[in-house]
Amino acid sequence: MFLTENKIIILLIISFLIILNAIIIYSVAKNKKEVKIFFIPIIIFHVFTMLGLVYILLFIMFIGVNS
């Protein structure tokens, strides 16, 4: 499978997004005054991160089936 390197890169990008998501949530939890400004972007970001996690799980299952 020649896409293995691309899959690893995608997994790294998604894991980086998850870490970034956690940092954003932590900083917003510290500054509760600014929650209203960040609320909608965080929801959108969360949705994309969850889709990324689902994609990772499907990927792992797909790799398991192929090997």
Short mmCIF file of the N, C-alpha and C atoms (twelve columns), coordinates in Angstrom:
data_MODEL
# 
_entry.id   MODEL 
# 
loop_
_atom_site.group_PDB 
_atom_site.id 
_atom_site.type_symbol 
_atom_site.label_atom_id 
_atom_site.label_alt_id 
_atom_site.label_comp_id 
_atom_site.label_asym_id 
_atom_site.label_seq_id 
_atom_site.Cartn_x 
_atom_site.Cartn_y 
_atom_site.Cartn_z 
_atom_site.pdbx_PDB_model_num 
ATOM 1   N N  . MET A 1  0.849   -1.204 0.000  1 
ATOM 2   C CA . MET A 1  0.000   0.000  0.000  1 
ATOM 3   C C  . MET A 1  0.879   1.246  0.000  1 
ATOM 4   N N  . PHE A 2  0.785   2.038  -1.055 1 
ATOM 5   C CA . PHE A 2  1.653   3.213  -1.149 1 
ATOM 6   C C  . PHE A 2  1.088   4.415  -0.395 1 
ATOM 7   N N  . LEU A 3  -0.136  4.303  0.135  1 
ATOM 8   C CA . LEU A 3  -0.749  5.420  0.857  1 
ATOM 9   C C  . LEU A 3  -0.397  5.425  2.345  1 
ATOM 10  N N  . THR A 4  0.444   4.489  2.775  1 
ATOM 11  C CA . THR A 4  0.734   4.361  4.205  1 
ATOM 12  C C  . THR A 4  1.331   5.645  4.773  1 
ATOM 13  N N  . GLU A 5  2.263   6.268  4.046  1 
ATOM 14  C CA . GLU A 5  2.883   7.503  4.529  1 
ATOM 15  C C  . GLU A 5  1.846   8.613  4.654  1 
ATOM 16  N N  . ASN A 6  0.948   8.699  3.667  1 
ATOM 17  C CA . ASN A 6  -0.100  9.717  3.730  1 
ATOM 18  C C  . ASN A 6  -1.023  9.484  4.919  1 
ATOM 19  N N  . LYS A 7  -1.329  8.219  5.207  1 
ATOM 20  C CA . LYS A 7  -2.188  7.905  6.346  1 
ATOM 21  C C  . LYS A 7  -1.529  8.340  7.644  1 
ATOM 22  N N  . ILE A 8  -0.229  8.085  7.774  1 
ATOM 23  C CA . ILE A 8  0.492   8.476  8.988  1 
ATOM 24  C C  . ILE A 8  0.456   9.995  9.145  1 
ATOM 25  N N  . ILE A 9  0.656   10.731 8.049  1 
ATOM 26  C CA . ILE A 9  0.622   12.195 8.091  1 
ATOM 27  C C  . ILE A 9  -0.763  12.675 8.517  1 
ATOM 28  N N  . ILE A 10 -1.819  12.060 7.955  1 
ATOM 29  C CA . ILE A 10 -3.187  12.443 8.319  1 
ATOM 30  C C  . ILE A 10 -3.431  12.198 9.804  1 
ATOM 31  N N  . LEU A 11 -2.992  11.052 10.312 1 
ATOM 32  C CA . LEU A 11 -3.172  10.739 11.729 1 
ATOM 33  C C  . LEU A 11 -2.440  11.752 12.604 1 
ATOM 34  N N  . LEU A 12 -1.231  12.145 12.209 1 
ATOM 35  C CA . LEU A 12 -0.474  13.142 12.972 1 
ATOM 36  C C  . LEU A 12 -1.198  14.479 12.989 1 
ATOM 37  N N  . ILE A 13 -1.728  14.894 11.825 1 
ATOM 38  C CA . ILE A 13 -2.443  16.169 11.745 1 
ATOM 39  C C  . ILE A 13 -3.667  16.141 12.653 1 
ATOM 40  N N  . ILE A 14 -4.425  15.035 12.616 1 
ATOM 41  C CA . ILE A 14 -5.643  14.951 13.427 1 
ATOM 42  C C  . ILE A 14 -5.302  14.938 14.913 1 
ATOM 43  N N  . SER A 15 -4.236  14.220 15.300 1 
ATOM 44  C CA . SER A 15 -3.854  14.199 16.709 1 
ATOM 45  C C  . SER A 15 -3.404  15.588 17.161 1 
ATOM 46  N N  . PHE A 16 -2.717  16.329 16.275 1 
ATOM 47  C CA . PHE A 16 -2.335  17.707 16.584 1 
ATOM 48  C C  . PHE A 16 -3.574  18.571 16.784 1 
ATOM 49  N N  . LEU A 17 -4.597  18.392 15.945 1 
ATOM 50  C CA . LEU A 17 -5.842  19.149 16.088 1 
ATOM 51  C C  . LEU A 17 -6.519  18.843 17.417 1 
ATOM 52  N N  . ILE A 18 -6.474  17.584 17.845 1 
ATOM 53  C CA . ILE A 18 -7.086  17.208 19.124 1 
ATOM 54  C C  . ILE A 18 -6.368  17.910 20.272 1 
ATOM 55  N N  . ILE A 19 -5.032  17.950 20.223 1 
ATOM 56  C CA . ILE A 19 -4.253  18.632 21.259 1 
ATOM 57  C C  . ILE A 19 -4.579  20.127 21.258 1 
ATOM 58  N N  . LEU A 20 -4.649  20.724 20.061 1 
ATOM 59  C CA . LEU A 20 -4.978  22.140 19.925 1 
ATOM 60  C C  . LEU A 20 -6.358  22.416 20.501 1 
ATOM 61  N N  . ASN A 21 -7.299  21.525 20.237 1 
ATOM 62  C CA . ASN A 21 -8.658  21.626 20.756 1 
ATOM 63  C C  . ASN A 21 -8.644  21.679 22.279 1 
ATOM 64  N N  . ALA A 22 -7.881  20.789 22.903 1 
ATOM 65  C CA . ALA A 22 -7.796  20.746 24.363 1 
ATOM 66  C C  . ALA A 22 -7.211  22.044 24.914 1 
ATOM 67  N N  . ILE A 23 -6.184  22.583 24.245 1 
ATOM 68  C CA . ILE A 23 -5.564  23.838 24.685 1 
ATOM 69  C C  . ILE A 23 -6.574  24.982 24.607 1 
ATOM 70  N N  . ILE A 24 -7.336  25.041 23.496 1 
ATOM 71  C CA . ILE A 24 -8.330  26.104 23.331 1 
ATOM 72  C C  . ILE A 24 -9.396  26.011 24.414 1 
ATOM 73  N N  . ILE A 25 -9.893  24.802 24.684 1 
ATOM 74  C CA . ILE A 25 -10.932 24.625 25.702 1 
ATOM 75  C C  . ILE A 25 -10.407 25.045 27.068 1 
ATOM 76  N N  . TYR A 26 -9.152  24.684 27.382 1 
ATOM 77  C CA . TYR A 26 -8.559  25.035 28.668 1 
ATOM 78  C C  . TYR A 26 -8.441  26.551 28.817 1 
ATOM 79  N N  . SER A 27 -7.979  27.225 27.761 1 
ATOM 80  C CA . SER A 27 -7.804  28.676 27.840 1 
ATOM 81  C C  . SER A 27 -9.152  29.380 27.964 1 
ATOM 82  N N  . VAL A 28 -10.183 28.858 27.289 1 
ATOM 83  C CA . VAL A 28 -11.512 29.459 27.402 1 
ATOM 84  C C  . VAL A 28 -12.091 29.215 28.791 1 
ATOM 85  N N  . ALA A 29 -11.841 28.043 29.351 1 
ATOM 86  C CA . ALA A 29 -12.325 27.745 30.698 1 
ATOM 87  C C  . ALA A 29 -11.682 28.689 31.720 1 
ATOM 88  N N  . LYS A 30 -10.430 29.090 31.470 1 
ATOM 89  C CA . LYS A 30 -9.764  30.039 32.366 1 
ATOM 90  C C  . LYS A 30 -10.378 31.427 32.250 1 
ATOM 91  N N  . ASN A 31 -10.667 31.875 31.008 1 
ATOM 92  C CA . ASN A 31 -11.223 33.217 30.787 1 
ATOM 93  C C  . ASN A 31 -12.703 33.102 30.435 1 
ATOM 94  N N  . LYS A 32 -13.548 32.992 31.454 1 
ATOM 95  C CA . LYS A 32 -14.968 32.768 31.189 1 
ATOM 96  C C  . LYS A 32 -15.653 34.005 30.619 1 
ATOM 97  N N  . LYS A 33 -15.000 35.162 30.693 1 
ATOM 98  C CA . LYS A 33 -15.593 36.379 30.132 1 
ATOM 99  C C  . LYS A 33 -15.679 36.304 28.613 1 
ATOM 100 N N  . GLU A 34 -14.719 35.613 28.001 1 
ATOM 101 C CA . GLU A 34 -14.636 35.587 26.539 1 
ATOM 102 C C  . GLU A 34 -15.317 34.364 25.930 1 
ATOM 103 N N  . VAL A 35 -16.062 33.615 26.737 1 
ATOM 104 C CA . VAL A 35 -16.665 32.376 26.245 1 
ATOM 105 C C  . VAL A 35 -17.632 32.658 25.096 1 
ATOM 106 N N  . LYS A 36 -18.404 33.740 25.204 1 
ATOM 107 C CA . LYS A 36 -19.410 34.039 24.182 1 
ATOM 108 C C  . LYS A 36 -18.773 34.243 22.813 1 
ATOM 109 N N  . ILE A 37 -17.587 34.857 22.785 1 
ATOM 110 C CA . ILE A 37 -16.906 35.117 21.515 1 
ATOM 111 C C  . ILE A 37 -16.448 33.803 20.888 1 
ATOM 112 N N  . PHE A 38 -15.926 32.899 21.721 1 
ATOM 113 C CA . PHE A 38 -15.294 31.680 21.209 1 
ATOM 114 C C  . PHE A 38 -16.254 30.505 21.079 1 
ATOM 115 N N  . PHE A 39 -17.506 30.655 21.552 1 
ATOM 116 C CA . PHE A 39 -18.387 29.497 21.688 1 
ATOM 117 C C  . PHE A 39 -18.664 28.802 20.363 1 
ATOM 118 N N  . ILE A 40 -19.092 29.559 19.349 1 
ATOM 119 C CA . ILE A 40 -19.453 28.952 18.058 1 
ATOM 120 C C  . ILE A 40 -18.232 28.334 17.371 1 
ATOM 121 N N  . PRO A 41 -17.079 29.028 17.290 1 
ATOM 122 C CA . PRO A 41 -15.898 28.397 16.684 1 
ATOM 123 C C  . PRO A 41 -15.496 27.107 17.385 1 
ATOM 124 N N  . ILE A 42 -15.620 27.065 18.718 1 
ATOM 125 C CA . ILE A 42 -15.239 25.854 19.452 1 
ATOM 126 C C  . ILE A 42 -16.173 24.707 19.103 1 
ATOM 127 N N  . ILE A 43 -17.488 24.995 18.983 1 
ATOM 128 C CA . ILE A 43 -18.438 23.937 18.606 1 
ATOM 129 C C  . ILE A 43 -18.078 23.392 17.230 1 
ATOM 130 N N  . ILE A 44 -17.805 24.291 16.271 1 
ATOM 131 C CA . ILE A 44 -17.445 23.864 14.912 1 
ATOM 132 C C  . ILE A 44 -16.168 23.025 14.961 1 
ATOM 133 N N  . PHE A 45 -15.182 23.509 15.732 1 
ATOM 134 C CA . PHE A 45 -13.901 22.811 15.836 1 
ATOM 135 C C  . PHE A 45 -14.085 21.427 16.449 1 
ATOM 136 N N  . HIS A 46 -14.968 21.360 17.482 1 
ATOM 137 C CA . HIS A 46 -15.266 20.081 18.119 1 
ATOM 138 C C  . HIS A 46 -15.861 19.098 17.126 1 
ATOM 139 N N  . VAL A 47 -16.800 19.573 16.317 1 
ATOM 140 C CA . VAL A 47 -17.450 18.700 15.337 1 
ATOM 141 C C  . VAL A 47 -16.404 18.128 14.386 1 
ATOM 142 N N  . PHE A 48 -15.504 19.006 13.893 1 
ATOM 143 C CA . PHE A 48 -14.473 18.531 12.974 1 
ATOM 144 C C  . PHE A 48 -13.535 17.539 13.658 1 
ATOM 145 N N  . THR A 49 -13.204 17.804 14.937 1 
ATOM 146 C CA . THR A 49 -12.310 16.898 15.662 1 
ATOM 147 C C  . THR A 49 -12.961 15.534 15.864 1 
ATOM 148 N N  . MET A 50 -14.265 15.533 16.201 1 
ATOM 149 C CA . MET A 50 -14.971 14.263 16.389 1 
ATOM 150 C C  . MET A 50 -15.033 13.491 15.071 1 
ATOM 151 N N  . LEU A 51 -15.275 14.205 13.964 1 
ATOM 152 C CA . LEU A 51 -15.265 13.554 12.653 1 
ATOM 153 C C  . LEU A 51 -13.888 12.952 12.388 1 
ATOM 154 N N  . GLY A 52 -12.839 13.677 12.795 1 
ATOM 155 C CA . GLY A 52 -11.480 13.172 12.642 1 
ATOM 156 C C  . GLY A 52 -11.253 11.897 13.441 1 
ATOM 157 N N  . LEU A 53 -11.780 11.860 14.675 1 
ATOM 158 C CA . LEU A 53 -11.638 10.660 15.500 1 
ATOM 159 C C  . LEU A 53 -12.360 9.478  14.871 1 
ATOM 160 N N  . VAL A 54 -13.566 9.723  14.350 1 
ATOM 161 C CA . VAL A 54 -14.317 8.659  13.678 1 
ATOM 162 C C  . VAL A 54 -13.520 8.160  12.478 1 
ATOM 163 N N  . TYR A 55 -12.919 9.111  11.731 1 
ATOM 164 C CA . TYR A 55 -12.108 8.764  10.564 1 
ATOM 165 C C  . TYR A 55 -10.925 7.886  10.967 1 
ATOM 166 N N  . ILE A 56 -10.270 8.229  12.094 1 
ATOM 167 C CA . ILE A 56 -9.144  7.424  12.586 1 
ATOM 168 C C  . ILE A 56 -9.611  6.003  12.902 1 
ATOM 169 N N  . LEU A 57 -10.751 5.888  13.593 1 
ATOM 170 C CA . LEU A 57 -11.254 4.559  13.966 1 
ATOM 171 C C  . LEU A 57 -11.572 3.731  12.730 1 
ATOM 172 N N  . LEU A 58 -12.226 4.341  11.738 1 
ATOM 173 C CA . LEU A 58 -12.533 3.632  10.495 1 
ATOM 174 C C  . LEU A 58 -11.247 3.201  9.798  1 
ATOM 175 N N  . PHE A 59 -10.250 4.100  9.824  1 
ATOM 176 C CA . PHE A 59 -8.954  3.824  9.207  1 
ATOM 177 C C  . PHE A 59 -8.295  2.612  9.835  1 
ATOM 178 N N  . ILE A 60 -8.292  2.584  11.189 1 
ATOM 179 C CA . ILE A 60 -7.663  1.475  11.913 1 
ATOM 180 C C  . ILE A 60 -8.363  0.167  11.559 1 
ATOM 181 N N  . MET A 61 -9.697  0.199  11.506 1 
ATOM 182 C CA . MET A 61 -10.445 -1.012 11.148 1 
ATOM 183 C C  . MET A 61 -10.120 -1.437 9.717  1 
ATOM 184 N N  . PHE A 62 -10.027 -0.452 8.810  1 
ATOM 185 C CA . PHE A 62 -9.736  -0.729 7.400  1 
ATOM 186 C C  . PHE A 62 -8.357  -1.370 7.252  1 
ATOM 187 N N  . ILE A 63 -7.364  -0.823 7.976  1 
ATOM 188 C CA . ILE A 63 -6.007  -1.377 7.929  1 
ATOM 189 C C  . ILE A 63 -6.016  -2.798 8.496  1 
ATOM 190 N N  . GLY A 64 -6.781  -2.997 9.598  1 
ATOM 191 C CA . GLY A 64 -6.867  -4.323 10.205 1 
ATOM 192 C C  . GLY A 64 -7.469  -5.344 9.248  1 
ATOM 193 N N  . VAL A 65 -8.474  -4.932 8.470  1 
ATOM 194 C CA . VAL A 65 -9.116  -5.844 7.516  1 
ATOM 195 C C  . VAL A 65 -8.153  -6.197 6.386  1 
ATOM 196 N N  . ASN A 66 -7.383  -5.213 5.919  1 
ATOM 197 C CA . ASN A 66 -6.486  -5.442 4.779  1 
ATOM 198 C C  . ASN A 66 -5.279  -6.306 5.124  1 
ATOM 199 N N  . SER A 67 -4.815  -6.224 6.383  1 
ATOM 200 C CA . SER A 67 -3.601  -6.966 6.747  1 
ATOM 201 C C  . SER A 67 -3.929  -8.357 7.252  1 
# 
